[in-house]
Amino acid sequence: MSLRFNLKSQYFTLLLAVYFTLILNYPFFRESWKVLGKIEQVKAGFIVSIPFFVLFALIILFSLFTIKYISKPIFIFLTVSSSLVFYAGLTYGVVFDYGMIQNSSQTNLAEALSYLNPSLIISFILTGILPAFFITRANIIYRPLVKEVLSKTALMSLSLLGLLIIAFFYYQDYASIGRNNRFLQKYIVPTQYVSSGYKYLKKNYFTTPLVYQQLGLDSRKAAAATVTRPQVTVMVLGETARAMNYRYNGYSRDTNPFTVSDNLISFRHVSSCGTATAVSVPCMFSFMGRANYDENRATNQDNVLDVIQRSGINTQWIDNDGGCKGVCGRVPTISISTKTDSPLCDGEYCFDDIILPELEKALAKANGKDTLIVLHLIGSHGPTYYRRYPASHRKFTPDCQRSDIQNCTREELVNTYDNTIAYTDYMLSRIVNVLKVHTDQYNTNMLYMSDHGESLGENGLYLHGTPYAIAPKEQTHVPALLWLSDNYVRENRIDTTCLRKNAESEQISQDYLSHSLLGLTNVATSVYKPELDFLSGCREGS
């Protein structure tokens, strides 16, 4: 016998609002309590009023959609999707604002499956599937139209009255705490992720695209008279690496053992453009800078790769991280297939070693011409950090061999993450060695920069994607390393002592990347800003 039960529409609305308030909004209350715990004096009545405020607001909202024929599909979707948002907030401290919706929409299948673990499945069944099942079995009773409207109006009016009473007594408290902690509203389910999703769909599918704008039409190769060889620049785009876990930047562990003899220059104070790949990568290769970055404009105008390619320099993108977020759309691109028949690939991911043969091929095809090659690593992409390095590179143990990283010990989690940093260091040493082989033919250099950082449980946060305004330094402080061959230094007249001094002390950001790439490749163009090129002040005669 199938389970079915009768429920008046107003009771259905009330029960659903109670469930969303007490269960699915727990992450919101947890974060609110953290904020309130830092305030010396908080009214007890104000604290008690918060869940009632959420409840009354949800009753009003849900009442608008408790309509015959459409209420079940809407609330089943909201319940199931809110369950996933609830888990992300509860477990990782993630909020689904516009940036996270954007990042999620650009996630490939392998990356999405990396988040799958027993904790997620159990949570999804208990908080999503089961409540959705009860919604399907509920026989919602709707009264005749006039009575239904009157009944619904009464419920909404009582809820509105409750909100007004709360506002009467505690408006100043809500205004003060809300104004100073705007991030809290991003945790409210389902209003935040639904409104963010609407904005994303509207902007990306229902907005007239901008007219495409070409930049740097005057770009040209402008090497100094002292430069006698063609030049090869390798830009290594890191993934999810945070600067504080680099030995170069004062970290206590030796996470950079492979490049120690290569005299890399570490820029110790670099801030990211975003906290997720979908924002940081297009932003860092654009000419807008973080303060002026606009996704729609970035999609519809040239970036630094287009400008460099236009100058006549061979430009190529080689990807091992599932895509370039539109940056490489107009330059030759090679995407490493996870299905490649190689011990370095398992069908879902490939270790970054797989990219080295493609680098060798690209250099062989350079044919003595100036060349820029971008290598996009999978780097330290979580939560399955343990799948980013081979067993032979388990430098720090015990490590966390699972995706539900919140269930690992702090030691295991940090060990696993540090192994990814050390493996990336190994990759950089291999790349430098490849470039050294070609120094008789080319002036070579390598620049490494990560797209964003990562949280490893600090303050209850994991992974990345926290809104930039409230993001911790773990997610915004990124590593940047530079290697210059002796030929490059000599022929381009670079003062490395000056460069190291600046790298040690200057506060820079990913806004510098595009202009520094122009500087490294010696491309002259009107869009170039020397003040945003970390080489410009350290060239002889500059």
Coordinates of C-alpha atoms in Angstrom, one line a residue:
M1 CA 0.0 0.0 0.0
S2 CA 1.5 3.3 -1.1
L3 CA 1.9 6.0 1.5
R4 CA -0.4 9.0 0.9
F5 CA -1.8 11.6 3.3
N6 CA -4.0 14.6 3.1
L7 CA -2.7 18.1 4.0
K8 CA -4.4 21.4 3.7
S9 CA -2.4 23.8 1.5
Q10 CA -1.7 26.2 4.4
Y11 CA -0.4 23.4 6.6
F12 CA 1.8 22.2 3.7
T13 CA 3.3 25.7 3.4
L14 CA 3.8 26.0 7.1
L15 CA 5.5 22.5 7.4
L16 CA 7.8 23.2 4.5
A17 CA 8.8 26.6 5.9
V18 CA 9.6 25.0 9.2
Y19 CA 11.7 22.3 7.6
F20 CA 13.7 24.8 5.5
T21 CA 14.1 27.0 8.6
L22 CA 15.2 24.4 11.1
I23 CA 17.1 22.0 8.9
L24 CA 18.3 23.5 5.6
N25 CA 19.2 26.9 7.1
Y26 CA 21.3 25.4 9.9
P27 CA 24.5 26.7 8.2
F28 CA 23.0 30.2 8.2
F29 CA 22.3 30.0 12.0
R30 CA 25.8 28.6 12.6
E31 CA 27.5 31.5 10.8
S32 CA 25.1 34.0 12.5
W33 CA 26.1 32.5 15.9
K34 CA 29.8 33.0 15.1
V35 CA 29.1 36.7 14.4
L36 CA 27.0 37.2 17.5
G37 CA 29.6 35.4 19.6
K38 CA 32.0 38.2 18.8
I39 CA 29.7 41.0 20.1
E40 CA 30.0 41.9 23.7
Q41 CA 26.3 42.6 24.4
V42 CA 23.5 40.9 22.4
K43 CA 19.9 41.0 23.4
A44 CA 18.5 37.5 24.1
G45 CA 15.2 38.4 22.5
F46 CA 17.0 39.4 19.3
I47 CA 18.8 36.0 19.2
V48 CA 15.5 34.2 19.7
S49 CA 13.8 36.2 17.0
I50 CA 16.2 35.2 14.2
P51 CA 14.7 31.8 13.4
F52 CA 11.2 33.2 13.6
F53 CA 12.2 36.0 11.2
V54 CA 13.5 33.4 8.7
L55 CA 10.3 31.3 9.3
F56 CA 7.9 34.1 8.7
A57 CA 9.7 35.3 5.6
L58 CA 9.7 31.8 4.1
I59 CA 6.0 31.3 4.9
I60 CA 5.2 34.5 2.9
L61 CA 7.5 33.4 0.1
F62 CA 6.3 29.8 -0.1
S63 CA 2.7 30.9 0.1
L64 CA 3.1 32.7 -3.2
F65 CA 4.0 29.4 -4.9
T66 CA 1.6 27.1 -3.1
I67 CA -0.7 26.9 -6.1
K68 CA -2.5 23.9 -7.5
Y69 CA -0.6 22.0 -10.2
I70 CA 2.6 23.9 -9.8
S71 CA 3.5 23.7 -6.1
K72 CA 4.8 20.1 -6.1
P73 CA 7.3 20.5 -9.0
I74 CA 8.5 23.8 -7.6
F75 CA 9.0 22.6 -4.0
I76 CA 10.5 19.2 -5.0
F77 CA 13.1 21.1 -7.1
L78 CA 13.7 23.5 -4.2
T79 CA 14.0 20.8 -1.7
V80 CA 16.4 18.6 -3.7
S81 CA 18.6 21.5 -4.8
S82 CA 18.6 23.1 -1.3
S83 CA 19.8 19.8 0.1
L84 CA 23.0 20.0 -1.9
V85 CA 23.5 23.7 -1.0
F86 CA 22.9 22.8 2.6
Y87 CA 25.6 20.1 2.5
A88 CA 28.1 22.5 0.8
G89 CA 27.5 25.1 3.5
L90 CA 27.5 22.7 6.4
T91 CA 30.6 20.8 5.3
Y92 CA 32.8 23.2 3.5
G93 CA 31.4 26.6 4.4
V94 CA 30.6 27.3 0.8
V95 CA 27.9 29.8 -0.2
F96 CA 26.1 29.7 -3.6
D97 CA 26.4 33.3 -4.7
Y98 CA 26.7 34.4 -8.3
G99 CA 30.4 33.4 -8.5
M100 CA 29.7 29.9 -7.1
I101 CA 26.8 29.4 -9.5
Q102 CA 29.1 30.5 -12.4
N103 CA 31.9 28.2 -11.2
S104 CA 29.5 25.2 -10.8
S105 CA 28.0 25.7 -14.3
Q106 CA 31.5 25.4 -15.8
T107 CA 32.5 22.3 -13.8
N108 CA 33.2 19.2 -15.8
L109 CA 31.8 15.7 -14.9
A110 CA 35.0 14.4 -13.5
E111 CA 35.4 17.4 -11.2
A112 CA 31.8 17.2 -10.1
L113 CA 32.1 13.5 -9.3
S114 CA 35.2 14.2 -7.1
Y115 CA 32.8 15.7 -4.5
L116 CA 30.8 12.5 -4.3
N117 CA 31.3 10.6 -1.1
P118 CA 29.3 8.6 1.5
S119 CA 28.6 11.7 3.6
L120 CA 27.2 13.6 0.7
I121 CA 25.0 10.7 -0.4
I122 CA 23.6 10.1 3.1
S123 CA 22.9 13.8 3.6
F124 CA 21.3 14.1 0.1
I125 CA 19.0 11.1 0.8
L126 CA 18.0 12.3 4.3
T127 CA 17.6 16.0 3.6
G128 CA 16.6 16.0 -0.1
I129 CA 15.3 12.7 -1.4
L130 CA 13.1 11.7 1.6
P131 CA 11.5 15.2 2.0
A132 CA 10.9 15.3 -1.7
F133 CA 9.3 11.8 -1.6
F134 CA 6.9 13.0 1.1
I135 CA 6.0 16.0 -1.0
T136 CA 5.1 13.6 -3.9
R137 CA 2.9 11.5 -1.6
A138 CA 1.1 14.5 0.0
N139 CA -2.5 15.1 -1.2
I140 CA -2.6 18.8 -0.9
I141 CA -6.1 20.0 -0.4
Y142 CA -7.0 23.3 -2.0
R143 CA -10.3 25.1 -1.0
P144 CA -12.6 26.8 -3.5
L145 CA -10.8 29.8 -5.0
V146 CA -12.2 32.6 -2.7
K147 CA -11.7 30.6 0.5
E148 CA -8.2 29.5 -0.6
V149 CA -7.2 33.1 -1.3
L150 CA -8.7 34.3 2.1
S151 CA -6.9 31.5 3.9
K152 CA -3.6 32.1 2.2
T153 CA -4.0 35.9 2.8
A154 CA -4.6 35.2 6.5
L155 CA -1.5 33.1 6.8
M156 CA 0.7 35.6 5.0
S157 CA -0.8 38.5 7.1
L158 CA 0.0 36.7 10.3
S159 CA 3.5 36.1 9.1
L160 CA 3.9 39.7 8.0
L161 CA 2.6 40.8 11.4
G162 CA 5.3 38.6 13.0
L163 CA 7.9 40.3 10.9
L164 CA 6.6 43.8 11.9
I165 CA 6.7 42.9 15.6
I166 CA 10.3 41.7 15.3
A167 CA 11.2 44.8 13.4
F168 CA 9.5 47.0 15.9
F169 CA 11.6 45.6 18.8
Y170 CA 14.9 44.7 17.0
Y171 CA 15.2 46.7 13.8
Q172 CA 18.4 48.5 14.9
D173 CA 20.0 45.1 15.8
Y174 CA 19.1 43.6 12.4
A175 CA 20.2 46.8 10.6
S176 CA 23.5 47.0 12.4
I177 CA 24.5 43.4 12.2
G178 CA 23.2 42.9 8.7
R179 CA 25.0 46.0 7.4
N180 CA 28.3 44.9 8.9
N181 CA 28.0 41.3 8.0
R182 CA 26.3 41.2 4.6
F183 CA 27.8 37.8 3.8
L184 CA 25.3 36.2 6.2
Q185 CA 22.4 36.6 3.7
K186 CA 24.4 34.5 1.3
Y187 CA 23.8 31.5 3.6
I188 CA 20.0 31.8 3.6
V189 CA 18.3 28.9 1.7
P190 CA 16.8 29.0 -0.8
T191 CA 16.6 32.7 -1.5
Q192 CA 20.3 33.3 -2.1
Y193 CA 21.1 30.5 -4.6
V194 CA 17.8 31.0 -6.4
S195 CA 18.4 34.7 -6.9
S196 CA 22.0 34.1 -7.9
G197 CA 20.9 31.4 -10.4
Y198 CA 18.4 33.8 -11.9
K199 CA 21.0 36.5 -12.3
Y200 CA 23.4 34.0 -13.9
L201 CA 20.8 32.8 -16.4
K202 CA 19.7 36.3 -17.2
K203 CA 23.2 37.6 -17.8
N204 CA 24.4 34.6 -19.8
Y205 CA 21.4 33.6 -21.8
F206 CA 18.9 36.5 -21.9
T207 CA 21.2 39.5 -22.3
T208 CA 22.3 40.8 -25.7
P209 CA 26.0 40.1 -26.1
L210 CA 28.3 43.1 -26.4
V211 CA 30.0 43.9 -29.7
Y212 CA 33.4 42.2 -29.7
Q213 CA 36.2 44.6 -29.1
Q214 CA 39.8 44.0 -30.4
L215 CA 42.6 45.4 -28.3
G216 CA 46.2 46.1 -29.0
L217 CA 45.8 46.4 -32.7
D218 CA 49.1 48.2 -32.7
S219 CA 51.0 45.3 -31.0
R220 CA 54.4 44.4 -32.4
K221 CA 57.5 42.7 -31.4
A222 CA 59.9 45.3 -30.0
A223 CA 63.0 43.5 -28.8
A224 CA 65.9 45.5 -27.7
A225 CA 69.0 45.8 -30.0
T226 CA 70.9 43.5 -27.6
V227 CA 68.5 40.6 -28.1
T228 CA 70.0 38.3 -30.7
R229 CA 68.0 35.1 -30.2
P230 CA 64.3 34.3 -30.4
Q231 CA 62.6 34.0 -27.1
V232 CA 60.4 31.3 -25.5
T233 CA 58.1 32.1 -22.6
V234 CA 56.3 29.4 -20.7
M235 CA 53.4 30.6 -18.6
V236 CA 52.4 27.9 -16.1
L237 CA 48.9 28.5 -14.8
G238 CA 48.6 26.8 -11.4
E239 CA 45.4 25.5 -9.8
T240 CA 44.2 26.0 -6.2
A241 CA 47.7 26.7 -4.8
R242 CA 48.0 29.0 -1.9
A243 CA 51.2 31.0 -1.2
M244 CA 51.5 30.3 2.5
N245 CA 52.3 26.6 1.8
Y246 CA 55.4 27.4 -0.3
R247 CA 58.8 27.1 1.3
Y248 CA 59.8 30.1 -0.8
N249 CA 57.4 32.2 1.2
G250 CA 58.5 31.2 4.6
Y251 CA 56.5 27.9 5.1
S252 CA 58.2 25.6 7.6
R253 CA 58.0 22.5 5.4
D254 CA 60.2 21.8 2.4
T255 CA 57.4 21.9 -0.2
N256 CA 59.8 23.2 -2.9
P257 CA 62.7 20.7 -2.9
F258 CA 63.0 20.3 -6.7
T259 CA 63.4 23.9 -7.8
V260 CA 65.8 24.9 -5.0
S261 CA 68.8 24.8 -7.4
D262 CA 67.0 26.7 -10.2
N263 CA 67.2 30.2 -8.6
L264 CA 63.5 30.9 -9.0
I265 CA 62.3 34.3 -7.9
S266 CA 59.2 34.2 -5.6
F267 CA 56.8 37.1 -5.6
R268 CA 55.7 36.8 -2.0
H269 CA 52.7 39.2 -1.9
V270 CA 50.4 38.4 -4.8
S271 CA 46.6 38.7 -4.4
S272 CA 44.2 36.9 -6.8
C273 CA 41.5 38.4 -8.9
G274 CA 38.9 35.9 -7.6
T275 CA 38.5 32.9 -5.4
A276 CA 37.3 30.5 -8.2
T277 CA 38.8 29.5 -11.5
A278 CA 35.8 30.8 -13.5
V279 CA 36.5 34.3 -12.3
S280 CA 40.3 34.4 -11.7
V281 CA 41.4 32.9 -15.0
P282 CA 39.5 35.2 -17.4
C283 CA 40.3 38.2 -15.1
M284 CA 44.0 37.6 -14.8
F285 CA 44.5 37.3 -18.5
S286 CA 42.4 40.3 -19.2
F287 CA 43.5 44.0 -19.1
M288 CA 40.6 45.1 -16.8
G289 CA 42.1 44.4 -13.3
R290 CA 40.0 43.1 -10.5
A291 CA 38.4 46.4 -9.6
N292 CA 36.9 46.8 -13.1
Y293 CA 36.5 43.2 -14.1
D294 CA 33.2 42.3 -15.8
E295 CA 32.6 38.8 -17.1
N296 CA 30.5 39.9 -20.1
R297 CA 33.1 42.4 -21.3
A298 CA 35.9 39.9 -20.8
T299 CA 34.1 37.4 -23.0
N300 CA 33.7 40.0 -25.7
Q301 CA 37.1 41.5 -26.0
D302 CA 40.7 40.4 -26.6
N303 CA 42.9 39.3 -23.7
V304 CA 46.7 39.3 -23.5
L305 CA 47.0 36.0 -25.5
D306 CA 45.2 37.6 -28.4
V307 CA 47.4 40.7 -28.3
I308 CA 50.7 38.7 -28.1
Q309 CA 49.6 36.4 -30.9
R310 CA 48.7 39.5 -33.0
S311 CA 52.3 40.7 -32.6
G312 CA 53.5 37.7 -34.6
I313 CA 54.5 35.5 -31.6
N314 CA 53.6 31.8 -31.8
T315 CA 51.0 31.4 -29.0
Q316 CA 49.6 28.1 -27.7
W317 CA 47.6 26.8 -24.8
I318 CA 48.1 23.3 -23.4
D319 CA 45.4 22.2 -20.9
N320 CA 45.3 19.5 -18.2
D321 CA 42.5 21.1 -16.1
G322 CA 39.3 20.8 -18.1
G323 CA 39.3 24.1 -20.0
C324 CA 40.6 27.6 -20.2
K325 CA 37.3 29.5 -19.3
G326 CA 37.3 31.1 -22.7
V327 CA 40.8 32.6 -22.5
C328 CA 42.3 30.3 -25.1
G329 CA 39.3 30.5 -27.5
R330 CA 41.3 32.3 -30.3
V331 CA 44.7 30.6 -30.0
P332 CA 45.8 27.1 -30.9
T333 CA 44.8 24.8 -28.0
I334 CA 45.6 21.2 -27.0
S335 CA 43.4 19.7 -24.3
I336 CA 44.8 16.6 -22.6
S337 CA 42.2 13.8 -22.8
T338 CA 41.7 11.9 -19.5
K339 CA 41.1 8.8 -21.7
T340 CA 44.7 8.9 -22.9
D341 CA 46.3 5.5 -22.8
S342 CA 48.9 6.3 -20.3
P343 CA 49.8 5.2 -16.7
L344 CA 49.5 8.9 -15.9
C345 CA 45.7 8.9 -16.6
D346 CA 42.9 7.0 -14.9
G347 CA 40.0 7.9 -17.2
E348 CA 39.0 10.9 -15.0
Y349 CA 42.2 12.8 -14.4
C350 CA 45.8 12.9 -15.6
F351 CA 48.8 13.7 -13.5
D352 CA 50.4 16.9 -14.7
D353 CA 53.4 14.9 -15.9
I354 CA 51.3 14.2 -19.0
I355 CA 51.7 17.7 -20.2
L356 CA 55.5 17.6 -20.6
P357 CA 55.6 15.6 -23.9
E358 CA 53.2 18.3 -25.4
L359 CA 55.6 21.0 -24.2
E360 CA 58.5 19.2 -26.0
K361 CA 56.4 19.0 -29.2
A362 CA 55.4 22.7 -29.0
L363 CA 59.1 23.7 -28.7
A364 CA 60.1 21.4 -31.6
K365 CA 57.5 23.2 -33.7
A366 CA 58.7 26.7 -32.7
N367 CA 61.2 26.6 -35.6
G368 CA 63.3 29.3 -34.2
K369 CA 60.5 31.8 -33.7
D370 CA 59.4 33.8 -30.6
T371 CA 56.9 31.6 -28.8
L372 CA 54.5 31.8 -25.8
I373 CA 53.2 28.5 -24.4
V374 CA 50.6 28.4 -21.6
L375 CA 50.5 25.2 -19.5
H376 CA 47.3 24.9 -17.4
L377 CA 47.9 22.4 -14.6
I378 CA 45.4 20.5 -12.5
G379 CA 47.8 21.3 -9.6
S380 CA 46.1 21.1 -6.2
H381 CA 42.5 20.8 -7.3
G382 CA 40.3 19.5 -4.4
P383 CA 38.7 17.9 -2.7
T384 CA 40.5 14.8 -4.1
Y385 CA 44.0 16.2 -3.4
Y386 CA 45.3 12.7 -3.1
R387 CA 44.6 12.1 -6.8
R388 CA 46.9 15.0 -7.9
Y389 CA 50.2 13.2 -7.3
P390 CA 51.6 9.7 -8.0
A391 CA 52.3 7.3 -5.1
S392 CA 56.0 8.0 -5.6
H393 CA 55.4 11.6 -4.6
R394 CA 53.7 10.9 -1.2
K395 CA 56.3 13.0 0.5
F396 CA 54.2 13.9 3.6
T397 CA 52.3 11.1 5.3
P398 CA 49.8 10.0 6.5
D399 CA 47.7 11.7 3.8
C400 CA 44.0 11.9 3.3
Q401 CA 42.9 9.3 0.7
R402 CA 39.3 10.4 0.4
S403 CA 37.1 13.2 -0.9
D404 CA 35.1 14.0 2.3
I405 CA 38.2 15.9 3.5
Q406 CA 36.3 17.2 6.6
N407 CA 36.5 13.7 8.0
C408 CA 40.3 13.6 7.8
T409 CA 42.5 14.7 10.6
R410 CA 44.1 18.2 10.2
E411 CA 47.5 16.5 9.8
E412 CA 46.3 14.2 7.0
L413 CA 44.6 17.0 5.1
V414 CA 47.6 19.3 5.3
N415 CA 50.0 16.4 4.3
T416 CA 47.9 15.7 1.3
Y417 CA 47.7 19.3 0.2
D418 CA 51.4 19.8 0.7
N419 CA 52.1 16.8 -1.5
T420 CA 50.3 18.5 -4.3
I421 CA 52.4 21.6 -3.8
A422 CA 55.6 19.5 -3.8
Y423 CA 54.5 17.7 -6.9
T424 CA 53.8 21.0 -8.7
D425 CA 57.3 22.0 -7.7
Y426 CA 58.6 18.8 -9.3
M427 CA 56.7 19.8 -12.5
L428 CA 58.2 23.3 -12.5
S429 CA 61.7 21.8 -12.2
R430 CA 61.0 19.5 -15.1
I431 CA 59.7 22.5 -17.2
V432 CA 62.8 24.5 -16.3
N433 CA 65.0 21.6 -17.3
V434 CA 63.3 21.3 -20.7
L435 CA 63.8 25.0 -21.3
K436 CA 67.5 24.7 -20.2
V437 CA 68.0 22.2 -23.0
H438 CA 66.9 24.9 -25.5
T439 CA 69.0 27.8 -24.2
D440 CA 71.5 27.6 -27.0
Q441 CA 68.7 28.4 -29.4
Y442 CA 66.4 30.6 -27.4
N443 CA 66.3 33.1 -24.6
T444 CA 63.9 31.2 -22.3
N445 CA 61.9 32.1 -19.2
M446 CA 59.1 30.6 -17.1
L447 CA 56.4 32.3 -15.1
Y448 CA 54.2 30.3 -12.7
M449 CA 51.1 31.8 -11.0
S450 CA 48.1 30.1 -9.4
D451 CA 44.6 31.1 -10.1
H452 CA 43.4 31.2 -6.5
G453 CA 44.1 29.7 -3.1
E454 CA 42.4 27.2 -0.9
S455 CA 41.0 26.8 2.6
L456 CA 41.9 23.7 4.6
G457 CA 39.5 23.9 7.5
E458 CA 40.6 27.3 8.8
N459 CA 37.6 29.0 10.5
G460 CA 35.5 26.1 9.4
L461 CA 36.1 26.8 5.7
Y462 CA 37.2 24.3 3.1
L463 CA 38.0 24.5 -0.6
H464 CA 37.5 27.9 -2.3
G465 CA 34.9 30.2 -3.9
T466 CA 34.1 32.3 -0.8
P467 CA 32.8 35.7 -1.9
Y468 CA 35.9 37.9 -2.3
A469 CA 34.7 40.5 0.2
I470 CA 34.8 38.0 3.0
A471 CA 37.3 35.5 1.6
P472 CA 40.2 34.6 3.9
K473 CA 43.8 35.1 2.8
E474 CA 44.1 31.4 2.3
Q475 CA 41.9 31.7 -0.8
T476 CA 43.3 35.1 -2.1
H477 CA 47.1 34.9 -1.5
V478 CA 48.6 33.0 -4.4
P479 CA 52.1 32.0 -5.3
A480 CA 54.0 33.4 -8.3
L481 CA 57.5 32.1 -9.3
L482 CA 59.7 33.4 -12.1
W483 CA 62.7 31.7 -13.8
L484 CA 64.9 33.5 -16.3
S485 CA 67.7 31.9 -18.2
D486 CA 71.1 33.5 -18.1
N487 CA 70.8 34.3 -21.8
Y488 CA 67.4 36.0 -21.2
V489 CA 68.8 38.1 -18.3
R490 CA 71.9 39.1 -20.2
E491 CA 70.3 40.0 -23.5
N492 CA 67.3 41.7 -22.0
R493 CA 69.5 43.5 -19.4
I494 CA 67.5 42.4 -16.4
D495 CA 68.8 43.5 -12.9
T496 CA 68.0 40.3 -11.0
T497 CA 69.0 41.8 -7.7
C498 CA 66.5 44.5 -8.2
L499 CA 63.9 42.0 -9.2
R500 CA 64.4 39.8 -6.1
K501 CA 64.2 42.8 -3.8
N502 CA 60.9 43.9 -5.4
A503 CA 59.6 40.4 -5.3
E504 CA 60.3 40.1 -1.6
S505 CA 58.6 43.3 -0.6
E506 CA 56.1 44.7 -3.1
Q507 CA 52.4 44.1 -2.9
I508 CA 51.2 43.1 -6.3
S509 CA 48.2 41.3 -7.8
Q510 CA 47.0 39.2 -10.7
D511 CA 46.4 42.6 -12.4
Y512 CA 50.1 42.5 -13.2
L513 CA 50.0 39.2 -15.2
S514 CA 48.9 40.5 -18.6
H515 CA 51.3 43.4 -18.6
S516 CA 54.2 41.3 -17.3
L517 CA 53.6 38.8 -20.1
L518 CA 53.8 41.6 -22.6
G519 CA 57.1 42.6 -20.9
L520 CA 58.5 39.1 -20.8
T521 CA 57.7 38.6 -24.5
N522 CA 58.9 42.1 -25.5
V523 CA 55.6 43.1 -27.1
A524 CA 55.0 46.8 -27.5
T525 CA 51.4 48.0 -27.6
S526 CA 49.3 50.9 -26.4
V527 CA 47.4 48.6 -23.8
Y528 CA 50.7 47.9 -22.0
K529 CA 51.1 49.6 -18.6
P530 CA 54.7 49.5 -17.5
E531 CA 53.7 50.2 -13.9
L532 CA 51.9 46.8 -13.9
D533 CA 54.9 44.9 -15.3
F534 CA 57.1 43.5 -12.5
L535 CA 60.1 43.6 -14.8
S536 CA 59.8 47.2 -16.0
G537 CA 61.6 48.8 -13.1
C538 CA 64.4 46.3 -13.1
R539 CA 65.6 46.7 -16.7
E540 CA 68.9 48.6 -17.2
G541 CA 68.1 52.1 -18.4
S542 CA 64.4 51.9 -17.3

